[in-house]
Amino acid sequence: MFKSGVGFLALFGLGWWLLATSAFGGTVRLVEVAAGCAVTVGLLLAARRFLPSSAGGPFPADRRRRFNRINGLQWLLIVGIAVVCSRGGVPVLIPPLVALVVGLHFLPLAAVFEQPRLRVPAALLVAAGLSGLAVWLGDGPDSAVRLTVGLVSALSLWGMALWTIAAAASAAGRDVRG
């Protein structure tokens, strides 16, 4: 599941969902958190059921190096954003800026994995980050920034996970009939 990326998409989607739900409190938040956990577990179980055990397979060394460099740069930028925004007194900007970085990191990953469809979550996460910045620039409350960025990011990652599972299930169905 993690080799195909679905595990990462599902779990990071849950992380963004938890950010979105932080805009609410009480029973509403508990229900939303439970719903997000259910979606994540559902995606993981569907991946286990429909993805072949060989999904993703081992990477050749050159691809693994490129993947590691891209992710290393992404995490370095995320840490830098967190430090600068925290010290600058604008922690509300961390989620939108992180969404921009995460979205942009999908562009080179599309080439590494030879998966052009990774451009879709790239565009959606960049849109999530820009939307969060727009809410902030429009003097929206911090909770609205978190909700906007978290919701769009979570749905983008979960949607990509579902798309991956559906494509594998469809291919398996064609193989059975063929």
GROMACS .gro file of N, CA and C in nm:
model
  534
    1MET      N    1   0.082  -0.120   0.000
    1MET     CA    2   0.000   0.000   0.000
    1MET      C    3   0.086   0.125   0.000
    2PHE      N    4   0.193   0.123   0.076
    2PHE     CA    5   0.276   0.242   0.081
    2PHE      C    6   0.362   0.253  -0.043
    3LYS      N    7   0.397   0.137  -0.103
    3LYS     CA    8   0.475   0.142  -0.226
    3LYS      C    9   0.397   0.210  -0.337
    4SER      N   10   0.270   0.187  -0.345
    4SER     CA   11   0.189   0.249  -0.450
    4SER      C   12   0.156   0.394  -0.417
    5GLY      N   13   0.187   0.437  -0.296
    5GLY     CA   14   0.160   0.574  -0.255
    5GLY      C   15   0.027   0.592  -0.185
    6VAL      N   16  -0.062   0.495  -0.194
    6VAL     CA   17  -0.196   0.510  -0.135
    6VAL      C   18  -0.188   0.529   0.016
    7GLY      N   19  -0.103   0.456   0.082
    7GLY     CA   20  -0.090   0.470   0.227
    7GLY      C   21  -0.048   0.611   0.267
    8PHE      N   22   0.050   0.664   0.195
    8PHE     CA   23   0.096   0.801   0.223
    8PHE      C   24  -0.014   0.902   0.193
    9LEU      N   25  -0.080   0.885   0.079
    9LEU     CA   26  -0.188   0.978   0.043
    9LEU      C   27  -0.299   0.976   0.146
   10ALA      N   28  -0.337   0.855   0.189
   10ALA     CA   29  -0.445   0.842   0.287
   10ALA      C   30  -0.407   0.904   0.421
   11LEU      N   31  -0.287   0.875   0.469
   11LEU     CA   32  -0.247   0.925   0.601
   11LEU      C   33  -0.219   1.075   0.601
   12PHE      N   34  -0.154   1.125   0.497
   12PHE     CA   35  -0.134   1.270   0.490
   12PHE      C   36  -0.266   1.342   0.466
   13GLY      N   37  -0.357   1.277   0.393
   13GLY     CA   38  -0.491   1.332   0.378
   13GLY      C   39  -0.558   1.348   0.514
   14LEU      N   40  -0.542   1.247   0.599
   14LEU     CA   41  -0.598   1.255   0.734
   14LEU      C   42  -0.534   1.371   0.811
   15GLY      N   43  -0.404   1.390   0.796
   15GLY     CA   44  -0.338   1.502   0.864
   15GLY      C   45  -0.397   1.637   0.822
   16TRP      N   46  -0.420   1.653   0.692
   16TRP     CA   47  -0.482   1.778   0.644
   16TRP      C   48  -0.626   1.788   0.694
   17TRP      N   49  -0.696   1.676   0.698
   17TRP     CA   50  -0.835   1.677   0.748
   17TRP      C   51  -0.837   1.721   0.894
   18LEU      N   52  -0.743   1.671   0.973
   18LEU     CA   53  -0.738   1.711   1.114
   18LEU      C   54  -0.710   1.861   1.127
   19LEU      N   55  -0.627   1.915   1.038
   19LEU     CA   56  -0.606   2.060   1.036
   19LEU      C   57  -0.737   2.131   1.008
   20ALA      N   58  -0.810   2.084   0.907
   20ALA     CA   59  -0.938   2.146   0.871
   20ALA      C   60  -1.036   2.141   0.988
   21THR      N   61  -1.043   2.028   1.055
   21THR     CA   62  -1.141   2.014   1.164
   21THR      C   63  -1.102   2.095   1.287
   22SER      N   64  -0.979   2.143   1.293
   22SER     CA   65  -0.938   2.225   1.407
   22SER      C   66  -1.012   2.359   1.407
   23ALA      N   67  -1.080   2.388   1.296
   23ALA     CA   68  -1.160   2.511   1.289
   23ALA      C   69  -1.288   2.500   1.372
   24PHE      N   70  -1.321   2.378   1.414
   24PHE     CA   71  -1.444   2.354   1.489
   24PHE      C   72  -1.411   2.301   1.627
   25GLY      N   73  -1.510   2.291   1.710
   25GLY     CA   74  -1.490   2.238   1.844
   25GLY      C   75  -1.601   2.144   1.883
   26GLY      N   76  -1.588   2.088   2.000
   26GLY     CA   77  -1.693   2.005   2.059
   26GLY      C   78  -1.728   1.882   1.978
   27THR      N   79  -1.857   1.851   1.981
   27THR     CA   80  -1.908   1.729   1.917
   27THR      C   81  -1.888   1.731   1.767
   28VAL      N   82  -1.902   1.849   1.707
   28VAL     CA   83  -1.883   1.861   1.561
   28VAL      C   84  -1.744   1.813   1.523
   29ARG      N   85  -1.644   1.858   1.596
   29ARG     CA   86  -1.506   1.817   1.566
   29ARG      C   87  -1.489   1.667   1.586
   30LEU      N   88  -1.544   1.613   1.692
   30LEU     CA   89  -1.530   1.469   1.717
   30LEU      C   90  -1.591   1.388   1.602
   31VAL      N   91  -1.706   1.429   1.555
   31VAL     CA   92  -1.770   1.359   1.443
   31VAL      C   93  -1.685   1.371   1.318
   32GLU      N   94  -1.632   1.489   1.293
   32GLU     CA   95  -1.548   1.510   1.175
   32GLU      C   96  -1.419   1.430   1.183
   33VAL      N   97  -1.358   1.424   1.299
   33VAL     CA   98  -1.236   1.345   1.317
   33VAL      C   99  -1.267   1.198   1.293
   34ALA      N  100  -1.377   1.151   1.348
   34ALA     CA  101  -1.416   1.011   1.328
   34ALA      C  102  -1.442   0.983   1.179
   35ALA      N  103  -1.506   1.076   1.111
   35ALA     CA  104  -1.531   1.059   0.967
   35ALA      C  105  -1.400   1.053   0.889
   36GLY      N  106  -1.306   1.140   0.923
   36GLY     CA  107  -1.176   1.140   0.856
   36GLY      C  108  -1.100   1.010   0.880
   37CYS      N  109  -1.107   0.960   1.002
   37CYS     CA  110  -1.041   0.832   1.032
   37CYS      C  111  -1.107   0.718   0.953
   38ALA      N  112  -1.239   0.722   0.943
   38ALA     CA  113  -1.311   0.619   0.868
   38ALA      C  114  -1.272   0.622   0.720
   39VAL      N  115  -1.262   0.741   0.662
   39VAL     CA  116  -1.220   0.753   0.521
   39VAL      C  117  -1.080   0.696   0.503
   40THR      N  118  -0.991   0.731   0.593
   40THR     CA  119  -0.852   0.683   0.584
   40THR      C  120  -0.845   0.532   0.594
   41VAL      N  121  -0.913   0.475   0.692
   41VAL     CA  122  -0.914   0.330   0.708
   41VAL      C  123  -0.977   0.264   0.586
   42GLY      N  124  -1.086   0.322   0.536
   42GLY     CA  125  -1.150   0.268   0.416
   42GLY      C  126  -1.056   0.266   0.297
   43LEU      N  127  -0.980   0.373   0.278
   43LEU     CA  128  -0.884   0.378   0.167
   43LEU      C  129  -0.774   0.274   0.185
   44LEU      N  130  -0.725   0.260   0.307
   44LEU     CA  131  -0.620   0.161   0.333
   44LEU      C  132  -0.671   0.018   0.310
   45LEU      N  133  -0.794  -0.009   0.355
   45LEU     CA  134  -0.850  -0.142   0.332
   45LEU      C  135  -0.878  -0.168   0.184
   46ALA      N  136  -0.927  -0.067   0.114
   46ALA     CA  137  -0.951  -0.082  -0.030
   46ALA      C  138  -0.821  -0.104  -0.104
   47ALA      N  139  -0.716  -0.033  -0.064
   47ALA     CA  140  -0.586  -0.051  -0.128
   47ALA      C  141  -0.536  -0.194  -0.106
   48ARG      N  142  -0.553  -0.240   0.015
   48ARG     CA  143  -0.509  -0.377   0.046
   48ARG      C  144  -0.585  -0.480  -0.038
   49ARG      N  145  -0.713  -0.452  -0.059
   49ARG     CA  146  -0.797  -0.546  -0.135
   49ARG      C  147  -0.771  -0.540  -0.284
   50PHE      N  148  -0.756  -0.419  -0.339
   50PHE     CA  149  -0.753  -0.404  -0.484
   50PHE      C  150  -0.616  -0.385  -0.547
   51LEU      N  151  -0.518  -0.339  -0.469
   51LEU     CA  152  -0.385  -0.319  -0.527
   51LEU      C  153  -0.306  -0.449  -0.522
   52PRO      N  154  -0.237  -0.481  -0.630
   52PRO     CA  155  -0.154  -0.601  -0.626
   52PRO      C  156  -0.040  -0.582  -0.527
   53SER      N  157   0.007  -0.691  -0.472
   53SER     CA  158   0.115  -0.682  -0.373
   53SER      C  159   0.241  -0.623  -0.434
   54SER      N  160   0.251  -0.631  -0.566
   54SER     CA  161   0.369  -0.577  -0.634
   54SER      C  162   0.354  -0.430  -0.668
   55ALA      N  163   0.242  -0.367  -0.631
   55ALA     CA  164   0.217  -0.228  -0.669
   55ALA      C  165   0.332  -0.138  -0.627
   56GLY      N  166   0.379  -0.062  -0.721
   56GLY     CA  167   0.490   0.028  -0.693
   56GLY      C  168   0.624  -0.038  -0.717
   57GLY      N  169   0.640  -0.160  -0.669
   57GLY     CA  170   0.765  -0.234  -0.688
   57GLY      C  171   0.886  -0.158  -0.638
   58PRO      N  172   1.001  -0.225  -0.640
   58PRO     CA  173   1.123  -0.158  -0.595
   58PRO      C  174   1.169  -0.054  -0.698
   59PHE      N  175   1.228   0.052  -0.648
   59PHE     CA  176   1.279   0.158  -0.734
   59PHE      C  177   1.420   0.125  -0.779
   60PRO      N  178   1.451   0.157  -0.903
   60PRO     CA  179   1.593   0.155  -0.942
   60PRO      C  180   1.666   0.262  -0.861
   61ALA      N  181   1.796   0.244  -0.842
   61ALA     CA  182   1.875   0.333  -0.756
   61ALA      C  183   1.866   0.479  -0.799
   62ASP      N  184   1.868   0.507  -0.929
   62ASP     CA  185   1.863   0.647  -0.972
   62ASP      C  186   1.730   0.713  -0.938
   63ARG      N  187   1.622   0.639  -0.954
   63ARG     CA  188   1.490   0.693  -0.917
   63ARG      C  189   1.479   0.713  -0.768
   64ARG      N  190   1.530   0.620  -0.690
   64ARG     CA  191   1.526   0.630  -0.545
   64ARG      C  192   1.602   0.755  -0.499
   65ARG      N  193   1.719   0.782  -0.562
   65ARG     CA  194   1.796   0.902  -0.528
   65ARG      C  195   1.717   1.029  -0.560
   66ARG      N  196   1.655   1.033  -0.677
   66ARG     CA  197   1.575   1.151  -0.714
   66ARG      C  198   1.458   1.170  -0.619
   67PHE      N  199   1.391   1.059  -0.587
   67PHE     CA  200   1.279   1.063  -0.492
   67PHE      C  201   1.326   1.117  -0.357
   68ASN      N  202   1.438   1.066  -0.308
   68ASN     CA  203   1.491   1.110  -0.178
   68ASN      C  204   1.530   1.256  -0.180
   69ARG      N  205   1.588   1.303  -0.290
   69ARG     CA  206   1.626   1.444  -0.300
   69ARG      C  207   1.502   1.534  -0.299
   70ILE      N  208   1.402   1.496  -0.375
   70ILE     CA  209   1.279   1.575  -0.382
   70ILE      C  210   1.214   1.582  -0.245
   71ASN      N  211   1.201   1.468  -0.179
   71ASN     CA  212   1.139   1.467  -0.046
   71ASN      C  213   1.225   1.537   0.058
   72GLY      N  214   1.355   1.521   0.048
   72GLY     CA  215   1.445   1.590   0.141
   72GLY      C  216   1.431   1.741   0.130
   73LEU      N  217   1.428   1.791   0.005
   73LEU     CA  218   1.409   1.934  -0.017
   73LEU      C  219   1.273   1.980   0.034
   74GLN      N  220   1.170   1.900   0.009
   74GLN     CA  221   1.036   1.935   0.057
   74GLN      C  222   1.037   1.952   0.209
   75TRP      N  223   1.093   1.856   0.282
   75TRP     CA  224   1.092   1.862   0.428
   75TRP      C  225   1.179   1.976   0.479
   76LEU      N  226   1.288   2.003   0.411
   76LEU     CA  227   1.373   2.116   0.450
   76LEU      C  228   1.296   2.247   0.436
   77LEU      N  229   1.224   2.262   0.326
   77LEU     CA  230   1.143   2.382   0.305
   77LEU      C  231   1.030   2.392   0.409
   78ILE      N  232   0.968   2.281   0.441
   78ILE     CA  233   0.860   2.281   0.541
   78ILE      C  234   0.913   2.325   0.677
   79VAL      N  235   1.027   2.271   0.717
   79VAL     CA  236   1.086   2.311   0.845
   79VAL      C  237   1.121   2.460   0.841
   80GLY      N  238   1.179   2.505   0.731
   80GLY     CA  239   1.213   2.647   0.717
   80GLY      C  240   1.089   2.736   0.727
   81ILE      N  241   0.981   2.695   0.661
   81ILE     CA  242   0.856   2.771   0.668
   81ILE      C  243   0.806   2.778   0.812
   82ALA      N  244   0.808   2.665   0.880
   82ALA     CA  245   0.759   2.661   1.018
   82ALA      C  246   0.842   2.753   1.108
   83VAL      N  247   0.972   2.750   1.093
   83VAL     CA  248   1.059   2.833   1.176
   83VAL      C  249   1.038   2.981   1.146
   84VAL      N  250   1.043   3.017   1.018
   84VAL     CA  251   1.031   3.158   0.980
   84VAL      C  252   0.893   3.214   1.018
   85CYS      N  253   0.788   3.139   0.989
   85CYS     CA  254   0.653   3.188   1.021
   85CYS      C  255   0.631   3.198   1.172
   86SER      N  256   0.681   3.101   1.245
   86SER     CA  257   0.665   3.105   1.391
   86SER      C  258   0.741   3.222   1.450
   87ARG      N  259   0.865   3.240   1.410
   87ARG     CA  260   0.945   3.351   1.462
   87ARG      C  261   0.894   3.486   1.414
   88GLY      N  262   0.833   3.486   1.297
   88GLY     CA  263   0.780   3.610   1.242
   88GLY      C  264   0.642   3.646   1.294
   89GLY      N  265   0.587   3.561   1.380
   89GLY     CA  266   0.457   3.590   1.440
   89GLY      C  267   0.338   3.565   1.348
   90VAL      N  268   0.357   3.486   1.244
   90VAL     CA  269   0.247   3.455   1.152
   90VAL      C  270   0.234   3.303   1.132
   91PRO      N  271   0.213   3.229   1.242
   91PRO     CA  272   0.202   3.084   1.227
   91PRO      C  273   0.083   3.043   1.140
   92VAL      N  274  -0.014   3.132   1.123
   92VAL     CA  275  -0.130   3.102   1.039
   92VAL      C  276  -0.087   3.076   0.894
   93LEU      N  277   0.028   3.128   0.854
   93LEU     CA  278   0.075   3.109   0.717
   93LEU      C  279   0.142   2.974   0.693
   94ILE      N  280   0.168   2.901   0.800
   94ILE     CA  281   0.236   2.771   0.783
   94ILE      C  282   0.154   2.677   0.694
   95PRO      N  283   0.025   2.652   0.723
   95PRO     CA  284  -0.049   2.558   0.638
   95PRO      C  285  -0.056   2.598   0.491
   96PRO      N  286  -0.089   2.723   0.456
   96PRO     CA  287  -0.094   2.753   0.313
   96PRO      C  288   0.041   2.741   0.243
   97LEU      N  289   0.147   2.782   0.310
   97LEU     CA  290   0.280   2.773   0.249
   97LEU      C  291   0.325   2.628   0.237
   98VAL      N  292   0.293   2.547   0.337
   98VAL     CA  293   0.327   2.404   0.329
   98VAL      C  294   0.248   2.338   0.216
   99ALA      N  295   0.120   2.375   0.201
   99ALA     CA  296   0.041   2.318   0.091
   99ALA      C  297   0.103   2.353  -0.044
  100LEU      N  298   0.154   2.475  -0.058
  100LEU     CA  299   0.223   2.513  -0.183
  100LEU      C  300   0.344   2.425  -0.207
  101VAL      N  301   0.426   2.406  -0.105
  101VAL     CA  302   0.547   2.324  -0.119
  101VAL      C  303   0.510   2.179  -0.151
  102VAL      N  304   0.414   2.125  -0.079
  102VAL     CA  305   0.374   1.986  -0.103
  102VAL      C  306   0.317   1.971  -0.244
  103GLY      N  307   0.235   2.067  -0.285
  103GLY     CA  308   0.181   2.062  -0.420
  103GLY      C  309   0.290   2.066  -0.524
  104LEU      N  310   0.384   2.156  -0.509
  104LEU     CA  311   0.493   2.168  -0.606
  104LEU      C  312   0.583   2.045  -0.608
  105HIS      N  313   0.595   1.977  -0.495
  105HIS     CA  314   0.681   1.858  -0.492
  105HIS      C  315   0.623   1.744  -0.575
  106PHE      N  316   0.489   1.747  -0.598
  106PHE     CA  317   0.429   1.644  -0.682
  106PHE      C  318   0.470   1.656  -0.828
  107LEU      N  319   0.511   1.775  -0.873
  107LEU     CA  320   0.548   1.792  -1.014
  107LEU      C  321   0.671   1.710  -1.052
  108PRO      N  322   0.783   1.721  -0.979
  108PRO     CA  323   0.895   1.633  -1.014
  108PRO      C  324   0.867   1.486  -0.982
  109LEU      N  325   0.783   1.460  -0.882
  109LEU     CA  326   0.748   1.320  -0.853
  109LEU      C  327   0.671   1.257  -0.968
  110ALA      N  328   0.592   1.337  -1.038
  110ALA     CA  329   0.519   1.285  -1.155
  110ALA      C  330   0.617   1.228  -1.256
  111ALA      N  331   0.732   1.294  -1.272
  111ALA     CA  332   0.834   1.245  -1.365
  111ALA      C  333   0.906   1.123  -1.307
  112VAL      N  334   0.941   1.129  -1.180
  112VAL     CA  335   1.012   1.016  -1.117
  112VAL      C  336   0.929   0.888  -1.125
  113PHE      N  337   0.799   0.898  -1.095
  113PHE     CA  338   0.712   0.781  -1.094
  113PHE      C  339   0.651   0.751  -1.231
  114GLU      N  340   0.679   0.841  -1.328
  114GLU     CA  341   0.617   0.829  -1.461
  114GLU      C  342   0.465   0.822  -1.448
  115GLN      N  343   0.411   0.913  -1.365
  115GLN     CA  344   0.268   0.922  -1.336
  115GLN      C  345   0.221   1.066  -1.360
  116PRO      N  346   0.189   1.100  -1.484
  116PRO     CA  347   0.146   1.237  -1.512
  116PRO      C  348   0.024   1.279  -1.430
  117ARG      N  349  -0.056   1.184  -1.387
  117ARG     CA  350  -0.175   1.223  -1.310
  117ARG      C  351  -0.141   1.284  -1.175
  118LEU      N  352  -0.016   1.272  -1.130
  118LEU     CA  353   0.024   1.338  -1.005
  118LEU      C  354   0.022   1.490  -1.019
  119ARG      N  355   0.009   1.538  -1.142
  119ARG     CA  356  -0.005   1.682  -1.162
  119ARG      C  357  -0.139   1.732  -1.107
  120VAL      N  358  -0.236   1.644  -1.098
  120VAL     CA  359  -0.368   1.684  -1.047
  120VAL      C  360  -0.360   1.723  -0.900
  121PRO      N  361  -0.310   1.636  -0.810
  121PRO     CA  362  -0.298   1.682  -0.671
  121PRO      C  363  -0.199   1.797  -0.658
  122ALA      N  364  -0.099   1.804  -0.747
  122ALA     CA  365  -0.007   1.918  -0.744
  122ALA      C  366  -0.086   2.048  -0.762
  123ALA      N  367  -0.169   2.052  -0.865
  123ALA     CA  368  -0.247   2.173  -0.892
  123ALA      C  369  -0.345   2.202  -0.780
  124LEU      N  370  -0.409   2.098  -0.727
  124LEU     CA  371  -0.509   2.118  -0.622
  124LEU      C  372  -0.446   2.165  -0.491
  125LEU      N  373  -0.330   2.112  -0.457
  125LEU     CA  374  -0.263   2.155  -0.334
  125LEU      C  375  -0.209   2.298  -0.348
  126VAL      N  376  -0.160   2.332  -0.466
  126VAL     CA  377  -0.118   2.470  -0.488
  126VAL      C  378  -0.241   2.562  -0.476
  127ALA      N  379  -0.353   2.519  -0.534
  127ALA     CA  380  -0.476   2.598  -0.521
  127ALA      C  381  -0.519   2.610  -0.375
  128ALA      N  382  -0.503   2.503  -0.298
  128ALA     CA  383  -0.537   2.507  -0.155
  128ALA      C  384  -0.450   2.611  -0.083
  129GLY      N  385  -0.321   2.608  -0.112
  129GLY     CA  386  -0.231   2.704  -0.049
  129GLY      C  387  -0.263   2.847  -0.088
  130LEU      N  388  -0.288   2.869  -0.216
  130LEU     CA  389  -0.322   3.004  -0.263
  130LEU      C  390  -0.456   3.051  -0.205
  131SER      N  391  -0.550   2.958  -0.193
  131SER     CA  392  -0.680   2.992  -0.133
  131SER      C  393  -0.664   3.033   0.013
  132GLY      N  394  -0.582   2.957   0.085
  132GLY     CA  395  -0.556   2.993   0.225
  132GLY      C  396  -0.490   3.129   0.238
  133LEU      N  397  -0.395   3.157   0.148
  133LEU     CA  398  -0.332   3.289   0.150
  133LEU      C  399  -0.433   3.399   0.118
  134ALA      N  400  -0.524   3.371   0.025
  134ALA     CA  401  -0.627   3.470  -0.009
  134ALA      C  402  -0.719   3.497   0.110
  135VAL      N  403  -0.755   3.391   0.182
  135VAL     CA  404  -0.840   3.409   0.302
  135VAL      C  405  -0.766   3.496   0.404
  136TRP      N  406  -0.638   3.467   0.424
  136TRP     CA  407  -0.558   3.545   0.519
  136TRP      C  408  -0.545   3.690   0.475
  137LEU      N  409  -0.514   3.711   0.346
  137LEU     CA  410  -0.500   3.847   0.295
  137LEU      C  411  -0.631   3.925   0.303
  138GLY      N  412  -0.743   3.851   0.297
  138GLY     CA  413  -0.874   3.914   0.311
  138GLY      C  414  -0.916   3.931   0.456
  139ASP      N  415  -0.820   3.918   0.548
  139ASP     CA  416  -0.843   3.932   0.691
  139ASP      C  417  -0.940   3.828   0.747
  140GLY      N  418  -0.944   3.712   0.684
  140GLY     CA  419  -1.025   3.603   0.738
  140GLY      C  420  -0.962   3.549   0.865
  141PRO      N  421  -1.043   3.489   0.949
  141PRO     CA  422  -0.989   3.434   1.074
  141PRO      C  423  -0.894   3.316   1.047
  142ASP      N  424  -0.805   3.294   1.141
  142ASP     CA  425  -0.709   3.184   1.129
  142ASP      C  426  -0.781   3.051   1.107
  143SER      N  427  -0.895   3.033   1.174
  143SER     CA  428  -0.969   2.908   1.159
  143SER      C  429  -1.018   2.889   1.015
  144ALA      N  430  -1.052   2.996   0.947
  144ALA     CA  431  -1.095   2.987   0.807
  144ALA      C  432  -0.978   2.950   0.716
  145VAL      N  433  -0.860   3.000   0.749
  145VAL     CA  434  -0.740   2.962   0.672
  145VAL      C  435  -0.716   2.812   0.687
  146ARG      N  436  -0.720   2.764   0.812
  146ARG     CA  437  -0.697   2.620   0.838
  146ARG      C  438  -0.802   2.535   0.770
  147LEU      N  439  -0.927   2.576   0.780
  147LEU     CA  440  -1.036   2.500   0.718
  147LEU      C  441  -1.019   2.494   0.567
  148THR      N  442  -0.992   2.607   0.506
  148THR     CA  443  -0.978   2.613   0.360
  148THR      C  444  -0.862   2.525   0.312
  149VAL      N  445  -0.746   2.546   0.368
  149VAL     CA  446  -0.628   2.471   0.325
  149VAL      C  447  -0.643   2.323   0.357
  150GLY      N  448  -0.685   2.293   0.479
  150GLY     CA  449  -0.695   2.154   0.522
  150GLY      C  450  -0.797   2.076   0.443
  151LEU      N  451  -0.914   2.134   0.420
  151LEU     CA  452  -1.021   2.064   0.349
  151LEU      C  453  -0.982   2.034   0.204
  152VAL      N  454  -0.935   2.135   0.133
  152VAL     CA  455  -0.898   2.114  -0.007
  152VAL      C  456  -0.781   2.016  -0.017
  153SER      N  457  -0.683   2.027   0.070
  153SER     CA  458  -0.567   1.937   0.067
  153SER      C  459  -0.607   1.794   0.098
  154ALA      N  460  -0.688   1.775   0.202
  154ALA     CA  461  -0.731   1.640   0.238
  154ALA      C  462  -0.808   1.575   0.124
  155LEU      N  463  -0.906   1.648   0.071
  155LEU     CA  464  -0.986   1.591  -0.037
  155LEU      C  465  -0.902   1.562  -0.161
  156SER      N  466  -0.802   1.643  -0.186
  156SER     CA  467  -0.713   1.621  -0.300
  156SER      C  468  -0.634   1.491  -0.283
  157LEU      N  469  -0.575   1.474  -0.166
  157LEU     CA  470  -0.494   1.354  -0.142
  157LEU      C  471  -0.581   1.229  -0.136
  158TRP      N  472  -0.694   1.237  -0.068
  158TRP     CA  473  -0.783   1.121  -0.063
  158TRP      C  474  -0.837   1.089  -0.203
  159GLY      N  475  -0.867   1.192  -0.279
  159GLY     CA  476  -0.914   1.171  -0.416
  159GLY      C  477  -0.809   1.100  -0.501
  160MET      N  478  -0.683   1.139  -0.485
  160MET     CA  479  -0.575   1.073  -0.559
  160MET      C  480  -0.560   0.928  -0.515
  161ALA      N  481  -0.574   0.903  -0.387
  161ALA     CA  482  -0.567   0.765  -0.337
  161ALA      C  483  -0.679   0.681  -0.397
  162LEU      N  484  -0.800   0.737  -0.398
  162LEU     CA  485  -0.915   0.666  -0.454
  162LEU      C  486  -0.896   0.642  -0.603
  163TRP      N  487  -0.844   0.740  -0.674
  163TRP     CA  488  -0.818   0.727  -0.817
  163TRP      C  489  -0.718   0.614  -0.842
  164THR      N  490  -0.614   0.605  -0.761
  164THR     CA  491  -0.513   0.500  -0.774
  164THR      C  492  -0.576   0.362  -0.752
  165ILE      N  493  -0.659   0.352  -0.648
  165ILE     CA  494  -0.725   0.224  -0.618
  165ILE      C  495  -0.821   0.187  -0.730
  166ALA      N  496  -0.901   0.283  -0.775
  166ALA     CA  497  -0.999   0.257  -0.880
  166ALA      C  498  -0.930   0.213  -1.009
  167ALA      N  499  -0.817   0.277  -1.043
  167ALA     CA  500  -0.744   0.240  -1.163
  167ALA      C  501  -0.692   0.096  -1.152
  168ALA      N  502  -0.642   0.059  -1.035
  168ALA     CA  503  -0.592  -0.077  -1.016
  168ALA      C  504  -0.706  -0.178  -1.022
  169ALA      N  505  -0.819  -0.145  -0.960
  169ALA     CA  506  -0.934  -0.235  -0.962
  169ALA      C  507  -0.986  -0.250  -1.104
  170SER      N  508  -0.989  -0.142  -1.179
  170SER     CA  509  -1.035  -0.147  -1.318
  170SER      C  510  -0.942  -0.232  -1.402
  171ALA      N  511  -0.811  -0.214  -1.383
  171ALA     CA  512  -0.714  -0.294  -1.458
  171ALA      C  513  -0.726  -0.442  -1.422
  172ALA      N  514  -0.749  -0.470  -1.294
  172ALA     CA  515  -0.764  -0.609  -1.252
  172ALA      C  516  -0.889  -0.669  -1.314
  173GLY      N  517  -0.996  -0.591  -1.322
  173GLY     CA  518  -1.120  -0.637  -1.385
  173GLY      C  519  -1.101  -0.667  -1.531
  174ARG      N  520  -1.022  -0.583  -1.601
  174ARG     CA  521  -0.994  -0.608  -1.743
  174ARG      C  522  -0.912  -0.734  -1.759
  175ASP      N  523  -0.817  -0.757  -1.668
  175ASP     CA  524  -0.733  -0.877  -1.678
  175ASP      C  525  -0.815  -1.004  -1.657
  176VAL      N  526  -0.911  -0.998  -1.567
  176VAL     CA  527  -0.995  -1.115  -1.539
  176VAL      C  528  -1.082  -1.147  -1.658
  177ARG      N  529  -1.140  -1.044  -1.720
  177ARG     CA  530  -1.228  -1.064  -1.836
  177ARG      C  531  -1.149  -1.095  -1.962
  178GLY      N  532  -1.026  -1.044  -1.972
  178GLY     CA  533  -0.947  -1.056  -2.095
  178GLY      C  534  -0.891  -1.189  -2.111
   0.00000   0.00000   0.00000
